[in-house]
Amino acid sequence: MRLQAKINDAMTAIDQQYGTAFQPDEELQNALLLHIYPLMLRLHYNLQLDNPIIEDLYTRYANVFNISISFVQYLQDNEDFIITKDEIGYVAMYFAASLEKERNQKFRMYKKSVFCVQVVRVLPIS
């Protein structure tokens, strides 16, 4: 199975499991693809990256970290490699960024709604 299809399937499964909406986020899919392909090469050559902020990520973003663990488990299915906690932390950063982007978009829509309501109240009634 191609890596992109595997990522897409894993994101669909994550969305079903956690009630999220990661799968339509093409920016997230591309970022994960660009990260996971070199990750697979590192695993093949038994190279590991240390994540200096792993404990902070795990503490501050426990939910996102759990989502990332599930995502990685879907990727590891039927494969003979194990992705380390440090690497899962890097994957978690992509999911956290996606959630933050979604939150900011909702906040901007809310601000526009409030602004429109305020403008309507300011207009004189004839």
Tab-separated table of N, CA and C in Angstrom:
chain	number	residue	atom	x	y	z
A	1	MET	N	0.846	-1.184	0.000
A	1	MET	CA	0.000	0.000	0.000
A	1	MET	C	0.889	1.245	0.000
A	2	ARG	N	0.557	2.191	-0.832
A	2	ARG	CA	1.330	3.425	-0.899
A	2	ARG	C	1.214	4.189	0.411
A	3	LEU	N	2.264	4.921	0.749
A	3	LEU	CA	2.312	5.642	2.015
A	3	LEU	C	1.194	6.677	2.109
A	4	GLN	N	0.941	7.400	1.032
A	4	GLN	CA	-0.104	8.422	1.054
A	4	GLN	C	-1.473	7.793	1.339
A	5	ALA	N	-1.756	6.661	0.725
A	5	ALA	CA	-3.026	5.970	0.962
A	5	ALA	C	-3.106	5.466	2.401
A	6	LYS	N	-1.976	4.992	2.911
A	6	LYS	CA	-1.942	4.498	4.286
A	6	LYS	C	-2.189	5.639	5.279
A	7	ILE	N	-1.600	6.811	5.012
A	7	ILE	CA	-1.826	7.987	5.860
A	7	ILE	C	-3.292	8.396	5.798
A	8	ASN	N	-3.841	8.412	4.603
A	8	ASN	CA	-5.246	8.775	4.423
A	8	ASN	C	-6.164	7.813	5.184
A	9	ASP	N	-5.906	6.524	5.069
A	9	ASP	CA	-6.708	5.524	5.781
A	9	ASP	C	-6.569	5.681	7.295
A	10	ALA	N	-5.350	5.943	7.751
A	10	ALA	CA	-5.122	6.126	9.189
A	10	ALA	C	-5.863	7.359	9.702
A	11	MET	N	-5.857	8.441	8.922
A	11	MET	CA	-6.558	9.657	9.338
A	11	MET	C	-8.067	9.432	9.369
A	12	THR	N	-8.599	8.681	8.424
A	12	THR	CA	-10.029	8.353	8.422
A	12	THR	C	-10.379	7.545	9.671
A	13	ALA	N	-9.547	6.578	10.007
A	13	ALA	CA	-9.779	5.764	11.207
A	13	ALA	C	-9.696	6.620	12.473
A	14	ILE	N	-8.742	7.547	12.515
A	14	ILE	CA	-8.600	8.454	13.664
A	14	ILE	C	-9.852	9.309	13.807
A	15	ASP	N	-10.330	9.845	12.698
A	15	ASP	CA	-11.540	10.677	12.733
A	15	ASP	C	-12.736	9.888	13.257
A	16	GLN	N	-12.850	8.643	12.849
A	16	GLN	CA	-13.955	7.805	13.327
A	16	GLN	C	-13.797	7.482	14.810
A	17	GLN	N	-12.578	7.215	15.223
A	17	GLN	CA	-12.322	6.828	16.610
A	17	GLN	C	-12.490	8.000	17.571
A	18	TYR	N	-12.010	9.181	17.185
A	18	TYR	CA	-11.984	10.325	18.097
A	18	TYR	C	-13.019	11.403	17.775
A	19	GLY	N	-13.764	11.246	16.691
A	19	GLY	CA	-14.747	12.263	16.319
A	19	GLY	C	-14.111	13.559	15.859
A	20	THR	N	-12.959	13.455	15.217
A	20	THR	CA	-12.230	14.627	14.724
A	20	THR	C	-12.472	14.792	13.228
A	21	ALA	N	-11.842	15.803	12.660
A	21	ALA	CA	-11.980	16.059	11.212
A	21	ALA	C	-10.611	16.334	10.606
A	22	PHE	N	-9.664	15.428	10.834
A	22	PHE	CA	-8.315	15.602	10.293
A	22	PHE	C	-8.231	15.223	8.816
A	23	GLN	N	-9.003	14.243	8.386
A	23	GLN	CA	-8.861	13.687	7.044
A	23	GLN	C	-9.008	14.730	5.940
A	24	PRO	N	-9.939	15.681	6.020
A	24	PRO	CA	-10.051	16.676	4.938
A	24	PRO	C	-8.909	17.705	4.912
A	25	ASP	N	-8.081	17.746	5.953
A	25	ASP	CA	-7.010	18.740	6.039
A	25	ASP	C	-5.832	18.305	5.156
A	26	GLU	N	-5.820	18.798	3.925
A	26	GLU	CA	-4.767	18.410	2.975
A	26	GLU	C	-3.392	18.896	3.416
A	27	GLU	N	-3.353	20.044	4.067
A	27	GLU	CA	-2.074	20.564	4.558
A	27	GLU	C	-1.477	19.602	5.590
A	28	LEU	N	-2.313	19.078	6.465
A	28	LEU	CA	-1.857	18.100	7.454
A	28	LEU	C	-1.394	16.822	6.764
A	29	GLN	N	-2.166	16.341	5.801
A	29	GLN	CA	-1.776	15.121	5.083
A	29	GLN	C	-0.423	15.285	4.400
A	30	ASN	N	-0.220	16.426	3.754
A	30	ASN	CA	1.060	16.667	3.077
A	30	ASN	C	2.204	16.757	4.072
A	31	ALA	N	1.979	17.436	5.193
A	31	ALA	CA	3.028	17.562	6.211
A	31	ALA	C	3.395	16.191	6.777
A	32	LEU	N	2.382	15.377	7.040
A	32	LEU	CA	2.655	14.033	7.559
A	32	LEU	C	3.399	13.182	6.537
A	33	LEU	N	3.018	13.291	5.282
A	33	LEU	CA	3.706	12.541	4.231
A	33	LEU	C	5.175	12.954	4.151
A	34	LEU	N	5.423	14.261	4.206
A	34	LEU	CA	6.801	14.759	4.135
A	34	LEU	C	7.619	14.372	5.364
A	35	HIS	N	6.960	14.126	6.479
A	35	HIS	CA	7.683	13.716	7.683
A	35	HIS	C	7.841	12.194	7.753
A	36	ILE	N	6.803	11.476	7.385
A	36	ILE	CA	6.801	10.029	7.606
A	36	ILE	C	7.691	9.286	6.613
A	37	TYR	N	7.799	9.775	5.389
A	37	TYR	CA	8.691	9.089	4.444
A	37	TYR	C	10.135	9.077	4.969
A	38	PRO	N	10.707	10.226	5.377
A	38	PRO	CA	12.056	10.171	5.965
A	38	PRO	C	12.099	9.374	7.274
A	39	LEU	N	11.003	9.397	8.021
A	39	LEU	CA	10.931	8.599	9.244
A	39	LEU	C	11.108	7.118	8.917
A	40	MET	N	10.441	6.660	7.867
A	40	MET	CA	10.570	5.256	7.455
A	40	MET	C	12.015	4.933	7.058
A	41	LEU	N	12.653	5.874	6.390
A	41	LEU	CA	14.059	5.661	6.028
A	41	LEU	C	14.934	5.585	7.275
A	42	ARG	N	14.678	6.468	8.249
A	42	ARG	CA	15.450	6.425	9.502
A	42	ARG	C	15.248	5.084	10.199
A	43	LEU	N	14.012	4.599	10.219
A	43	LEU	CA	13.743	3.310	10.857
A	43	LEU	C	14.452	2.172	10.123
A	44	HIS	N	14.455	2.251	8.799
A	44	HIS	CA	15.120	1.217	7.997
A	44	HIS	C	16.614	1.142	8.320
A	45	TYR	N	17.228	2.296	8.519
A	45	TYR	CA	18.665	2.344	8.810
A	45	TYR	C	18.956	2.401	10.308
A	46	ASN	N	17.920	2.167	11.115
A	46	ASN	CA	18.050	2.138	12.571
A	46	ASN	C	18.615	3.448	13.136
A	47	LEU	N	18.144	4.554	12.597
A	47	LEU	CA	18.516	5.876	13.094
A	47	LEU	C	17.332	6.453	13.854
A	48	GLN	N	17.621	7.198	14.910
A	48	GLN	CA	16.540	7.777	15.700
A	48	GLN	C	16.804	9.249	15.948
A	49	LEU	N	15.724	10.009	15.978
A	49	LEU	CA	15.806	11.414	16.358
A	49	LEU	C	15.341	11.553	17.796
A	50	ASP	N	16.076	12.319	18.568
A	50	ASP	CA	15.615	12.645	19.910
A	50	ASP	C	14.740	13.881	19.819
A	51	ASN	N	13.705	13.916	20.619
A	51	ASN	CA	12.803	15.055	20.652
A	51	ASN	C	13.009	15.755	21.992
A	52	PRO	N	13.676	16.904	21.989
A	52	PRO	CA	14.004	17.565	23.258
A	52	PRO	C	12.789	18.100	24.012
A	53	ILE	N	11.655	18.222	23.350
A	53	ILE	CA	10.472	18.760	24.029
A	53	ILE	C	9.388	17.702	24.234
A	54	ILE	N	9.782	16.434	24.195
A	54	ILE	CA	8.804	15.351	24.263
A	54	ILE	C	7.991	15.378	25.551
A	55	GLU	N	8.624	15.614	26.684
A	55	GLU	CA	7.890	15.617	27.954
A	55	GLU	C	6.903	16.773	28.016
A	56	ASP	N	7.299	17.929	27.495
A	56	ASP	CA	6.401	19.086	27.451
A	56	ASP	C	5.207	18.799	26.544
A	57	LEU	N	5.468	18.203	25.392
A	57	LEU	CA	4.387	17.833	24.474
A	57	LEU	C	3.430	16.850	25.136
A	58	TYR	N	3.987	15.858	25.777
A	58	TYR	CA	3.169	14.824	26.404
A	58	TYR	C	2.318	15.410	27.528
A	59	THR	N	2.871	16.348	28.282
A	59	THR	CA	2.146	16.959	29.396
A	59	THR	C	1.088	17.942	28.915
A	60	ARG	N	1.467	18.820	28.008
A	60	ARG	CA	0.558	19.881	27.558
A	60	ARG	C	-0.507	19.397	26.581
A	61	TYR	N	-0.163	18.448	25.767
A	61	TYR	CA	-1.053	18.003	24.691
A	61	TYR	C	-1.307	16.502	24.773
A	62	ALA	N	-1.729	16.045	25.934
A	62	ALA	CA	-1.925	14.605	26.143
A	62	ALA	C	-2.936	14.021	25.157
A	63	ASN	N	-4.027	14.740	24.899
A	63	ASN	CA	-5.039	14.227	23.966
A	63	ASN	C	-4.470	14.084	22.558
A	64	VAL	N	-3.737	15.096	22.118
A	64	VAL	CA	-3.135	15.051	20.780
A	64	VAL	C	-2.079	13.946	20.726
A	65	PHE	N	-1.354	13.772	21.812
A	65	PHE	CA	-0.350	12.715	21.858
A	65	PHE	C	-1.021	11.346	21.730
A	66	ASN	N	-2.157	11.168	22.403
A	66	ASN	CA	-2.893	9.899	22.292
A	66	ASN	C	-3.409	9.677	20.874
A	67	ILE	N	-3.883	10.743	20.235
A	67	ILE	CA	-4.309	10.640	18.834
A	67	ILE	C	-3.131	10.201	17.971
A	68	SER	N	-1.967	10.774	18.234
A	68	SER	CA	-0.766	10.447	17.457
A	68	SER	C	-0.327	9.005	17.680
A	69	ILE	N	-0.480	8.527	18.900
A	69	ILE	CA	-0.155	7.120	19.177
A	69	ILE	C	-1.060	6.213	18.341
A	70	SER	N	-2.353	6.518	18.319
A	70	SER	CA	-3.286	5.718	17.517
A	70	SER	C	-2.942	5.793	16.035
A	71	PHE	N	-2.614	6.990	15.570
A	71	PHE	CA	-2.241	7.181	14.168
A	71	PHE	C	-1.035	6.316	13.812
A	72	VAL	N	-0.025	6.352	14.658
A	72	VAL	CA	1.195	5.576	14.416
A	72	VAL	C	0.894	4.076	14.461
A	73	GLN	N	-0.001	3.664	15.348
A	73	GLN	CA	-0.366	2.244	15.404
A	73	GLN	C	-1.004	1.793	14.094
A	74	TYR	N	-1.825	2.659	13.493
A	74	TYR	CA	-2.398	2.322	12.183
A	74	TYR	C	-1.297	2.201	11.128
A	75	LEU	N	-0.301	3.074	11.199
A	75	LEU	CA	0.809	3.004	10.236
A	75	LEU	C	1.647	1.750	10.439
A	76	GLN	N	1.841	1.357	11.693
A	76	GLN	CA	2.680	0.203	12.014
A	76	GLN	C	1.994	-1.121	11.725
A	77	ASP	N	0.683	-1.108	11.520
A	77	ASP	CA	-0.070	-2.335	11.293
A	77	ASP	C	0.530	-3.111	10.119
A	78	ASN	N	0.841	-4.365	10.362
A	78	ASN	CA	1.436	-5.266	9.363
A	78	ASN	C	2.831	-4.834	8.913
A	79	GLU	N	3.501	-4.038	9.694
A	79	GLU	CA	4.878	-3.626	9.392
A	79	GLU	C	5.779	-4.146	10.506
A	80	ASP	N	7.052	-4.278	10.229
A	80	ASP	CA	7.967	-4.776	11.252
A	80	ASP	C	8.908	-3.675	11.737
A	81	PHE	N	8.327	-2.571	12.140
A	81	PHE	CA	9.103	-1.497	12.737
A	81	PHE	C	8.319	-0.911	13.902
A	82	ILE	N	9.034	-0.271	14.800
A	82	ILE	CA	8.413	0.373	15.956
A	82	ILE	C	8.828	1.839	15.953
A	83	ILE	N	7.846	2.711	16.017
A	83	ILE	CA	8.104	4.151	16.041
A	83	ILE	C	8.236	4.575	17.498
A	84	THR	N	9.307	5.285	17.803
A	84	THR	CA	9.614	5.665	19.178
A	84	THR	C	8.712	6.792	19.679
A	85	LYS	N	8.704	6.955	20.993
A	85	LYS	CA	7.936	8.024	21.635
A	85	LYS	C	8.401	9.393	21.140
A	86	ASP	N	9.698	9.548	20.909
A	86	ASP	CA	10.228	10.819	20.400
A	86	ASP	C	9.645	11.138	19.028
A	87	GLU	N	9.588	10.155	18.168
A	87	GLU	CA	9.027	10.364	16.828
A	87	GLU	C	7.524	10.623	16.900
A	88	ILE	N	6.844	9.937	17.807
A	88	ILE	CA	5.411	10.183	17.983
A	88	ILE	C	5.190	11.632	18.407
A	89	GLY	N	6.102	12.166	19.191
A	89	GLY	CA	6.013	13.572	19.593
A	89	GLY	C	6.070	14.512	18.405
A	90	TYR	N	6.909	14.203	17.437
A	90	TYR	CA	6.967	15.033	16.224
A	90	TYR	C	5.654	14.938	15.445
A	91	VAL	N	5.097	13.748	15.359
A	91	VAL	CA	3.811	13.568	14.682
A	91	VAL	C	2.725	14.348	15.423
A	92	ALA	N	2.776	14.328	16.744
A	92	ALA	CA	1.786	15.054	17.557
A	92	ALA	C	1.811	16.551	17.260
A	93	MET	N	2.977	17.081	16.962
A	93	MET	CA	3.071	18.516	16.654
A	93	MET	C	2.274	18.856	15.401
A	94	TYR	N	2.246	17.968	14.429
A	94	TYR	CA	1.460	18.218	13.216
A	94	TYR	C	-0.039	18.212	13.524
A	95	PHE	N	-0.459	17.252	14.341
A	95	PHE	CA	-1.878	17.199	14.707
A	95	PHE	C	-2.269	18.411	15.560
A	96	ALA	N	-1.397	18.810	16.464
A	96	ALA	CA	-1.679	19.991	17.294
A	96	ALA	C	-1.786	21.241	16.427
A	97	ALA	N	-0.911	21.369	15.449
A	97	ALA	CA	-0.962	22.530	14.546
A	97	ALA	C	-2.261	22.539	13.750
A	98	SER	N	-2.721	21.380	13.330
A	98	SER	CA	-3.979	21.292	12.591
A	98	SER	C	-5.154	21.713	13.469
A	99	LEU	N	-5.172	21.243	14.710
A	99	LEU	CA	-6.243	21.634	15.633
A	99	LEU	C	-6.212	23.132	15.913
A	100	GLU	N	-5.024	23.676	16.069
A	100	GLU	CA	-4.881	25.115	16.319
A	100	GLU	C	-5.372	25.920	15.120
A	101	LYS	N	-5.042	25.467	13.933
A	101	LYS	CA	-5.502	26.144	12.717
A	101	LYS	C	-7.026	26.125	12.641
A	102	GLU	N	-7.619	24.985	12.946
A	102	GLU	CA	-9.082	24.865	12.924
A	102	GLU	C	-9.715	25.782	13.972
A	103	ARG	N	-9.111	25.832	15.151
A	103	ARG	CA	-9.626	26.692	16.220
A	103	ARG	C	-9.562	28.157	15.811
A	104	ASN	N	-8.468	28.571	15.197
A	104	ASN	CA	-8.320	29.957	14.744
A	104	ASN	C	-9.333	30.298	13.659
A	105	GLN	N	-9.613	29.364	12.761
A	105	GLN	CA	-10.609	29.607	11.713
A	105	GLN	C	-11.992	29.786	12.323
A	106	LYS	N	-12.333	28.972	13.303
A	106	LYS	CA	-13.629	29.107	13.974
A	106	LYS	C	-13.705	30.429	14.728
A	107	PHE	N	-12.601	30.825	15.362
A	107	PHE	CA	-12.571	32.083	16.102
A	107	PHE	C	-12.761	33.262	15.155
A	108	ARG	N	-12.118	33.221	13.988
A	108	ARG	CA	-12.284	34.299	13.005
A	108	ARG	C	-13.727	34.380	12.523
A	109	MET	N	-14.350	33.237	12.301
A	109	MET	CA	-15.758	33.236	11.882
A	109	MET	C	-16.635	33.813	12.987
A	110	TYR	N	-16.329	33.491	14.234
A	110	TYR	CA	-17.083	34.011	15.366
A	110	TYR	C	-16.915	35.522	15.454
A	111	LYS	N	-15.684	36.001	15.279
A	111	LYS	CA	-15.433	37.445	15.321
A	111	LYS	C	-16.218	38.160	14.230
A	112	LYS	N	-16.276	37.594	13.045
A	112	LYS	CA	-17.036	38.204	11.955
A	112	LYS	C	-18.515	38.239	12.292
A	113	SER	N	-19.013	37.192	12.913
A	113	SER	CA	-20.423	37.151	13.293
A	113	SER	C	-20.736	38.223	14.321
A	114	VAL	N	-19.878	38.377	15.301
A	114	VAL	CA	-20.079	39.400	16.325
A	114	VAL	C	-20.019	40.779	15.693
A	115	PHE	N	-19.072	40.996	14.810
A	115	PHE	CA	-18.941	42.284	14.138
A	115	PHE	C	-20.202	42.607	13.350
A	116	CYS	N	-20.725	41.658	12.620
A	116	CYS	CA	-21.938	41.885	11.825
A	116	CYS	C	-23.122	42.218	12.722
A	117	VAL	N	-23.257	41.543	13.836
A	117	VAL	CA	-24.349	41.821	14.762
A	117	VAL	C	-24.211	43.227	15.319
A	118	GLN	N	-22.995	43.640	15.649
A	118	GLN	CA	-22.784	44.982	16.184
A	118	GLN	C	-23.100	46.035	15.138
A	119	VAL	N	-22.764	45.809	13.913
A	119	VAL	CA	-23.044	46.772	12.850
A	119	VAL	C	-24.547	46.928	12.674
A	120	VAL	N	-25.276	45.851	12.719
A	120	VAL	CA	-26.728	45.911	12.562
A	120	VAL	C	-27.341	46.729	13.695
A	121	ARG	N	-26.843	46.621	14.891
A	121	ARG	CA	-27.372	47.362	16.028
A	121	ARG	C	-27.090	48.853	15.919
A	122	VAL	N	-26.036	49.224	15.256
A	122	VAL	CA	-25.647	50.627	15.159
A	122	VAL	C	-26.497	51.368	14.134
A	123	LEU	N	-27.005	50.689	13.140
A	123	LEU	CA	-27.777	51.342	12.086
A	123	LEU	C	-29.084	51.902	12.643
A	124	PRO	N	-29.416	53.133	12.283
A	124	PRO	CA	-30.671	53.725	12.776
A	124	PRO	C	-31.876	53.049	12.134
A	125	ILE	N	-32.938	52.965	12.886
A	125	ILE	CA	-34.173	52.363	12.384
A	125	ILE	C	-35.062	53.479	11.866
A	126	SER	N	-35.516	53.373	10.628
A	126	SER	CA	-36.341	54.430	10.023
A	126	SER	C	-37.788	54.033	10.000
